[in-house]
């Protein structure tokens, strides 16, 4: 009931950061992202925008892997991480890793050809950022035949007013089609 009241208030005011905070803290949404990452076979890149959300997703994935009894490499990168090259090397030399990374620090310069799944855990806007992040999965590696992109879209429309996440996902879809 509290979520519904908060959501109604949010949708009426349409304030960007309130929407983002609501989405980033939404337990069911974060559980969905976590399960998607944990159940995807191959190298997974989970992209986030805000550090608090990235750390939460990283923790949830770690806890879920532990509960499932799965020993799988799990890495984290944001602007404060200095050993990015070491993480990249570890992922490239191993298999089946999950990397939870900020879209800002990994949109360019991240070379992990084995990425087979990209999950957008955050809504974001921007043609260049969208193309660069998709490019992380388009690199070729031996035996790689696909890359799945999961663009998590949140429909929080209120009457005819579209929320930011929904609008931006439609914009990204046009970029992907192009």
Rosetta silent file (secondary structure, phi, psi, omega in degrees, C-alpha in Angstrom):
SEQUENCE: XXXXXXXXXXXXXXXXXXXXXXXXXXXXXXXXXXXXXXXXXXXXXXXXXXXXXXXXXXXXXXXXXXXXXXXXXXXXXXXXXXXXXXXXXXXXXXXXXXXXXXXXXXXXXXXXXXXXXXXXXXXXXXXXXXXXXXXXXXXXXXXXXXXXXXXXXXXXXXXXXXXXXXXXXXXXXXXXXX
SCORE:     score description
SCORE:     0.000 S_00000001
   1 L     0.000  -41.338  179.668    0.000    0.000    0.000 S_00000001
   2 H   -63.685  -40.473  177.272    2.847    2.420    0.836 S_00000001
   3 H   -59.777  -40.982 -178.322    4.510    1.709   -2.543 S_00000001
   4 H   -64.956  -43.301  178.622    1.229    2.497   -4.304 S_00000001
   5 H   -64.312  -45.439  179.334    0.828    5.847   -2.484 S_00000001
   6 H   -62.253  -42.775 -179.997    4.471    6.738   -3.147 S_00000001
   7 H   -63.592  -44.477  178.641    4.123    5.727   -6.809 S_00000001
   8 H   -60.635  -42.778  177.599    0.965    7.790   -7.285 S_00000001
   9 H   -62.652  -45.028  179.618    2.674   10.839   -5.765 S_00000001
  10 H   -59.016  -47.606 -175.777    5.731   10.267   -7.924 S_00000001
  11 H   -68.990  -28.959  177.548    3.739    9.941  -11.126 S_00000001
  12 H   -72.761  -36.680 -177.264    1.752   13.065  -10.416 S_00000001
  13 H   -88.115  -27.635  179.372    4.865   15.154   -9.805 S_00000001
  14 L    54.612   43.264  176.805    7.072   13.486  -12.449 S_00000001
  15 L   -88.436  127.680 -174.441   10.284   14.393  -10.702 S_00000001
  16 H   -54.676  -56.515 -175.089   13.222   12.592  -12.253 S_00000001
  17 H   -65.379  -30.561  176.143   15.244   11.728   -9.129 S_00000001
  18 H   -65.909  -41.193  177.878   12.161   10.527   -7.262 S_00000001
  19 H   -63.658  -47.013 -179.173   11.438    8.125  -10.112 S_00000001
  20 H   -61.872  -45.998  178.470   15.045    6.908  -10.215 S_00000001
  21 H   -60.161  -43.324  178.803   15.171    6.452   -6.424 S_00000001
  22 H   -58.722  -47.170 -178.904   11.878    4.553   -6.517 S_00000001
  23 H   -67.234  -45.020 -176.857   13.171    2.209   -9.237 S_00000001
  24 H   -65.941  -25.896 -178.473   16.626    1.719   -7.712 S_00000001
  25 L  -100.183    1.052 -175.447   15.161    0.807   -4.327 S_00000001
  26 L   -76.289  113.293 -172.380   12.342   -1.383   -5.649 S_00000001
  27 H   -60.859  -45.209 -177.601   12.938   -4.845   -4.178 S_00000001
  28 H   -65.311  -41.526  178.350   10.981   -6.851   -6.774 S_00000001
  29 H   -62.148  -47.062 -179.252   12.678   -5.017   -9.659 S_00000001
  30 H   -66.724  -34.346  175.893   16.139   -5.555   -8.169 S_00000001
  31 H   -66.184  -40.136  177.087   15.357   -9.212   -7.503 S_00000001
  32 H   -60.125  -48.031  179.507   14.338   -9.618  -11.154 S_00000001
  33 H   -61.563  -44.307  179.266   17.635   -8.073  -12.327 S_00000001
  34 H   -59.453  -49.422 -179.283   19.587  -10.233   -9.868 S_00000001
  35 H   -64.149  -38.700  177.836   17.899  -13.460  -10.975 S_00000001
  36 H   -61.468  -45.111  179.056   18.364  -12.586  -14.641 S_00000001
  37 H   -64.762  -44.511 -176.428   22.092  -12.053  -14.110 S_00000001
  38 H   -68.453  -33.102 -176.342   22.529  -15.199  -12.012 S_00000001
  39 H   -90.141  -10.779  178.986   20.629  -17.474  -14.399 S_00000001
  40 L   -77.003  130.277  179.133   22.242  -16.196  -17.614 S_00000001
  41 L   -85.975  140.533 -179.097   24.959  -18.527  -18.899 S_00000001
  42 L    98.206 -173.045 -178.024   28.195  -16.947  -20.073 S_00000001
  43 E   -77.142  131.112 -176.055   29.715  -13.574  -19.274 S_00000001
  44 E  -119.598  135.006  173.610   27.181  -11.021  -18.013 S_00000001
  45 E  -115.752  116.653  177.184   27.538   -7.230  -17.830 S_00000001
  46 E  -105.598  117.297 -176.782   25.049   -5.488  -15.541 S_00000001
  47 E  -100.310  132.898  176.367   25.112   -1.721  -16.071 S_00000001
  48 E  -127.461  166.989 -179.834   23.997    0.759  -13.427 S_00000001
  49 L  -109.013  -38.789 -175.972   24.067    4.558  -13.209 S_00000001
  50 L  -111.574  132.629 -173.288   24.175    5.369   -9.487 S_00000001
  51 H   -54.350  -44.124 -179.228   26.753    3.816   -7.144 S_00000001
  52 H   -56.477  -42.474  179.257   24.293    3.061   -4.345 S_00000001
  53 H   -68.952  -42.082  179.253   22.197    1.009   -6.774 S_00000001
  54 H   -60.325  -44.028  179.118   25.248   -0.721   -8.250 S_00000001
  55 H   -65.257  -38.308  177.717   26.489   -1.776   -4.841 S_00000001
  56 H   -63.186  -48.083  179.676   23.031   -3.053   -3.917 S_00000001
  57 H   -61.402  -44.165  178.849   22.751   -5.126   -7.113 S_00000001
  58 H   -58.371  -46.101  179.440   26.299   -6.469   -6.629 S_00000001
  59 H   -63.488  -44.003 -179.428   25.467   -7.519   -3.055 S_00000001
  60 H   -63.550  -40.861  178.472   22.175   -9.108   -4.095 S_00000001
  61 H   -64.075  -45.685  178.257   23.868  -11.090   -6.889 S_00000001
  62 H   -58.114  -45.099  179.398   26.579  -12.270   -4.477 S_00000001
  63 H   -63.881  -41.375 -179.005   23.983  -13.341   -1.907 S_00000001
  64 H   -66.820  -44.185  177.856   21.888  -15.128   -4.539 S_00000001
  65 H   -59.619  -41.588  179.600   24.877  -17.013   -5.988 S_00000001
  66 H   -63.135  -46.036  178.797   25.827  -18.096   -2.470 S_00000001
  67 H   -60.315  -37.239 -179.373   22.258  -19.267   -1.724 S_00000001
  68 H   -78.669   -8.403 -178.378   22.217  -21.211   -4.995 S_00000001
  69 L    71.321   29.948 -177.406   25.558  -22.805   -4.123 S_00000001
  70 L  -104.717  125.769  176.040   27.149  -21.440   -7.295 S_00000001
  71 L   -96.746   97.770 -175.413   30.830  -20.520   -7.348 S_00000001
  72 L  -132.789  135.145  179.725   30.893  -17.923  -10.112 S_00000001
  73 L   -60.274  130.455  178.936   33.266  -14.971  -10.564 S_00000001
  74 E  -130.052  126.464 -176.904   31.555  -11.714   -9.572 S_00000001
  75 E  -127.446  161.586 -178.961   33.201   -8.325  -10.107 S_00000001
  76 E  -139.557  135.256  175.667   32.289   -4.693   -9.498 S_00000001
  77 E  -137.107  129.015  165.559   33.469   -1.493  -11.178 S_00000001
  78 L  -139.993 -172.530 -176.423   32.560    2.127  -10.516 S_00000001
  79 L   -61.183  -20.394 -177.882   34.581    5.343  -10.628 S_00000001
  80 L   -87.948   -8.531 -175.946   36.338    4.542   -7.346 S_00000001
  81 L   -84.426  122.706 -177.836   37.770    1.194   -8.522 S_00000001
  82 L   -90.743  -25.099 -174.394   41.457    1.416   -9.458 S_00000001
  83 L   -95.707   42.204 -178.456   42.102   -2.162  -10.572 S_00000001
  84 H   -60.067  -40.169 -179.030   39.799   -2.145  -13.621 S_00000001
  85 H   -64.787  -39.943  177.670   42.485   -3.612  -15.868 S_00000001
  86 H   -63.663  -41.948  178.060   43.038   -6.519  -13.452 S_00000001
  87 H   -62.849  -46.539  179.177   39.281   -7.183  -13.365 S_00000001
  88 H   -58.243  -45.743  179.836   39.099   -7.077  -17.168 S_00000001
  89 H   -61.592  -44.729  178.789   42.016   -9.512  -17.440 S_00000001
  90 H   -60.080  -42.250  179.901   40.435  -11.909  -14.912 S_00000001
  91 H   -67.179  -43.555 -179.366   37.143  -11.905  -16.816 S_00000001
  92 H   -65.855  -30.153 -178.992   38.870  -12.431  -20.179 S_00000001
  93 H   -87.022  -15.744 -178.711   40.931  -15.330  -18.811 S_00000001
  94 L  -107.216 -161.145  178.877   37.988  -17.021  -17.079 S_00000001
  95 L  -141.072  155.675  167.592   34.455  -17.998  -17.968 S_00000001
  96 L    61.770   30.454 -178.456   30.919  -17.306  -16.856 S_00000001
  97 L   -82.499  157.751  171.603   31.738  -14.122  -14.913 S_00000001
  98 E  -118.799  126.920  176.929   29.286  -11.446  -13.848 S_00000001
  99 E  -116.988  119.057  174.550   30.466   -7.837  -13.950 S_00000001
 100 E   -99.929  115.855 -170.439   28.340   -5.179  -12.249 S_00000001
 101 E  -141.131  148.220  177.457   29.645   -1.885  -13.631 S_00000001
 102 E   -73.392  138.356 -178.938   28.695    1.756  -13.879 S_00000001
 103 H   -62.770  -30.461 -179.071   27.663    2.754  -17.362 S_00000001
 104 H   -68.979  -37.249 -175.959   29.818    5.885  -17.068 S_00000001
 105 H   -89.898  -12.090 -176.702   33.079    4.006  -16.401 S_00000001
 106 H  -120.556    1.375 -179.431   32.557    1.160  -18.860 S_00000001
 107 L   -63.711  -34.294  176.843   30.833    2.761  -21.850 S_00000001
 108 L  -128.309  150.937  173.625   34.220    3.248  -23.500 S_00000001
 109 L    81.747   -0.369  178.300   37.526    1.478  -23.099 S_00000001
 110 L   -95.496  115.800 -178.187   36.175   -1.789  -21.706 S_00000001
 111 L  -115.531   90.410  174.978   37.357   -4.683  -23.873 S_00000001
 112 L  -127.272   87.308 -174.434   35.739   -7.921  -22.766 S_00000001
 113 L   -61.227  -22.135 -175.011   34.890   -9.740  -26.015 S_00000001
 114 L   -80.012   -0.316 -178.716   33.227  -12.680  -24.217 S_00000001
 115 E   -60.706  120.591 -179.803   30.250  -10.604  -22.970 S_00000001
 116 E  -111.695  -11.968  179.711   27.124  -12.515  -23.995 S_00000001
 117 E  -141.296  130.085  173.493   24.536  -10.690  -21.889 S_00000001
 118 E  -120.380  128.072  179.504   24.117   -6.992  -21.152 S_00000001
 119 E  -118.647  119.398  173.437   21.513   -5.942  -18.600 S_00000001
 120 E   -83.465  103.428 -179.946   20.535   -2.287  -18.284 S_00000001
 121 L   -86.111   -1.748 -176.281   19.683   -2.074  -14.582 S_00000001
 122 L  -138.249  145.243  171.681   19.102    1.660  -14.896 S_00000001
 123 L   -76.873  139.263  174.617   17.180    3.934  -17.191 S_00000001
 124 L  -148.204  161.357 -176.017   19.400    6.333  -19.074 S_00000001
 125 L  -119.828  148.915  174.661   19.122    8.751  -21.908 S_00000001
 126 L   128.800  121.285 -179.036   21.573    9.457  -24.656 S_00000001
 127 H   -61.887  -49.891 -175.553   22.295    8.145  -28.113 S_00000001
 128 H   -65.585  -45.137  178.903   26.065    7.902  -27.735 S_00000001
 129 H   -60.562  -40.791  178.356   25.927    6.226  -24.327 S_00000001
 130 H   -63.180  -46.384  179.595   23.400    3.706  -25.671 S_00000001
 131 H   -65.831  -41.516 -179.995   25.499    2.845  -28.703 S_00000001
 132 H   -64.435  -41.241 -178.590   28.701    2.598  -26.684 S_00000001
 133 H   -69.107  -36.413  175.326   27.157    0.294  -24.102 S_00000001
 134 H   -64.445  -35.841  179.650   25.731   -1.982  -26.812 S_00000001
 135 H   -59.195  -24.238  177.846   29.201   -2.041  -28.349 S_00000001
 136 L   -60.851  -31.464 -176.938   30.492   -3.861  -25.239 S_00000001
 137 L   -95.298  -10.176 -176.520   28.577   -6.941  -26.398 S_00000001
 138 L   -88.563   -1.073  178.430   29.263   -6.723  -30.123 S_00000001
 139 L   -72.224  144.453 -177.800   32.933   -7.631  -29.836 S_00000001
 140 L   -89.652  145.387  171.868   33.838  -10.995  -31.290 S_00000001
 141 L  -147.406  160.592 -177.037   35.466  -13.828  -29.382 S_00000001
 142 L   -59.411  126.475  178.001   36.111  -17.467  -30.126 S_00000001
 143 L    83.609   -7.523 -179.133   32.919  -19.496  -29.887 S_00000001
 144 L   -82.466  127.659 -178.239   30.697  -16.475  -29.289 S_00000001
 145 L  -122.384   -3.526 -176.545   27.623  -16.466  -31.527 S_00000001
 146 L  -158.342  167.656  167.077   25.298  -14.012  -29.812 S_00000001
 147 L  -149.154  122.984  177.830   24.831  -11.232  -27.308 S_00000001
 148 E   -92.319  136.116  175.140   21.538  -10.643  -25.527 S_00000001
 149 E  -113.903  122.601  178.059   20.599   -7.129  -24.477 S_00000001
 150 E  -110.230  105.007 -179.656   18.076   -6.808  -21.659 S_00000001
 151 E   -99.099   99.339 -176.956   16.803   -3.258  -21.506 S_00000001
 152 L   -71.122  117.700 -176.430   14.747   -3.109  -18.312 S_00000001
 153 L  -115.181  131.636 -176.301   11.850   -0.778  -19.015 S_00000001
 154 L  -114.145  112.435 -179.687    9.565    0.452  -16.264 S_00000001
 155 L   -90.635   99.608  179.367    6.057    1.497  -17.256 S_00000001
 156 L  -116.383   32.214 -176.993    4.917    3.867  -14.517 S_00000001
 157 L   -55.772  145.697  173.371    2.555    5.911  -16.681 S_00000001
 158 E  -125.496  112.087 -173.374   -0.008    8.034  -14.952 S_00000001
 159 L    55.803 -115.908 -179.790   -2.960    8.696  -17.190 S_00000001
 160 L  -103.211    4.089 -178.455   -1.291    9.995  -20.371 S_00000001
 161 E   -89.320  115.301  178.257    1.939   11.140  -18.740 S_00000001
 162 L   -82.469  139.006  177.353    4.819    8.821  -19.564 S_00000001
 163 L   -77.943  166.363 -176.187    7.525    8.424  -16.968 S_00000001
 164 H   -59.954  -46.991 -177.395   11.213    8.982  -17.787 S_00000001
 165 H   -59.014  -43.771 -179.870   12.165    5.301  -17.864 S_00000001
 166 H   -66.169  -45.323  179.847    9.397    4.457  -20.313 S_00000001
 167 H   -62.176  -45.837 -177.226   10.136    7.423  -22.568 S_00000001
 168 H   -68.368  -32.548  177.947   13.866    6.778  -22.620 S_00000001
 169 H   -66.917  -36.602  175.919   13.421    3.076  -23.374 S_00000001
 170 H   -64.284  -40.164  176.841   11.355    4.028  -26.432 S_00000001
 171 H   -63.080  -42.670  179.578   14.162    6.387  -27.505 S_00000001
 172 H   -64.597  -40.148  179.602   16.762    3.608  -27.034 S_00000001
 173 H   -58.190  -42.452  177.569   14.649    1.185  -29.044 S_00000001
 174 H   -61.666  -39.281  178.316   14.718    3.603  -31.983 S_00000001
 175 H   -64.496  -44.104 -178.860   18.517    3.809  -31.672 S_00000001
 176 H   -64.408  -40.534  179.410   18.814   -0.010  -31.609 S_00000001
 177 H   -63.683  -43.386  179.433   16.571   -0.370  -34.660 S_00000001
 178 L   -61.905    0.000    0.000   18.612    2.220  -36.533 S_00000001
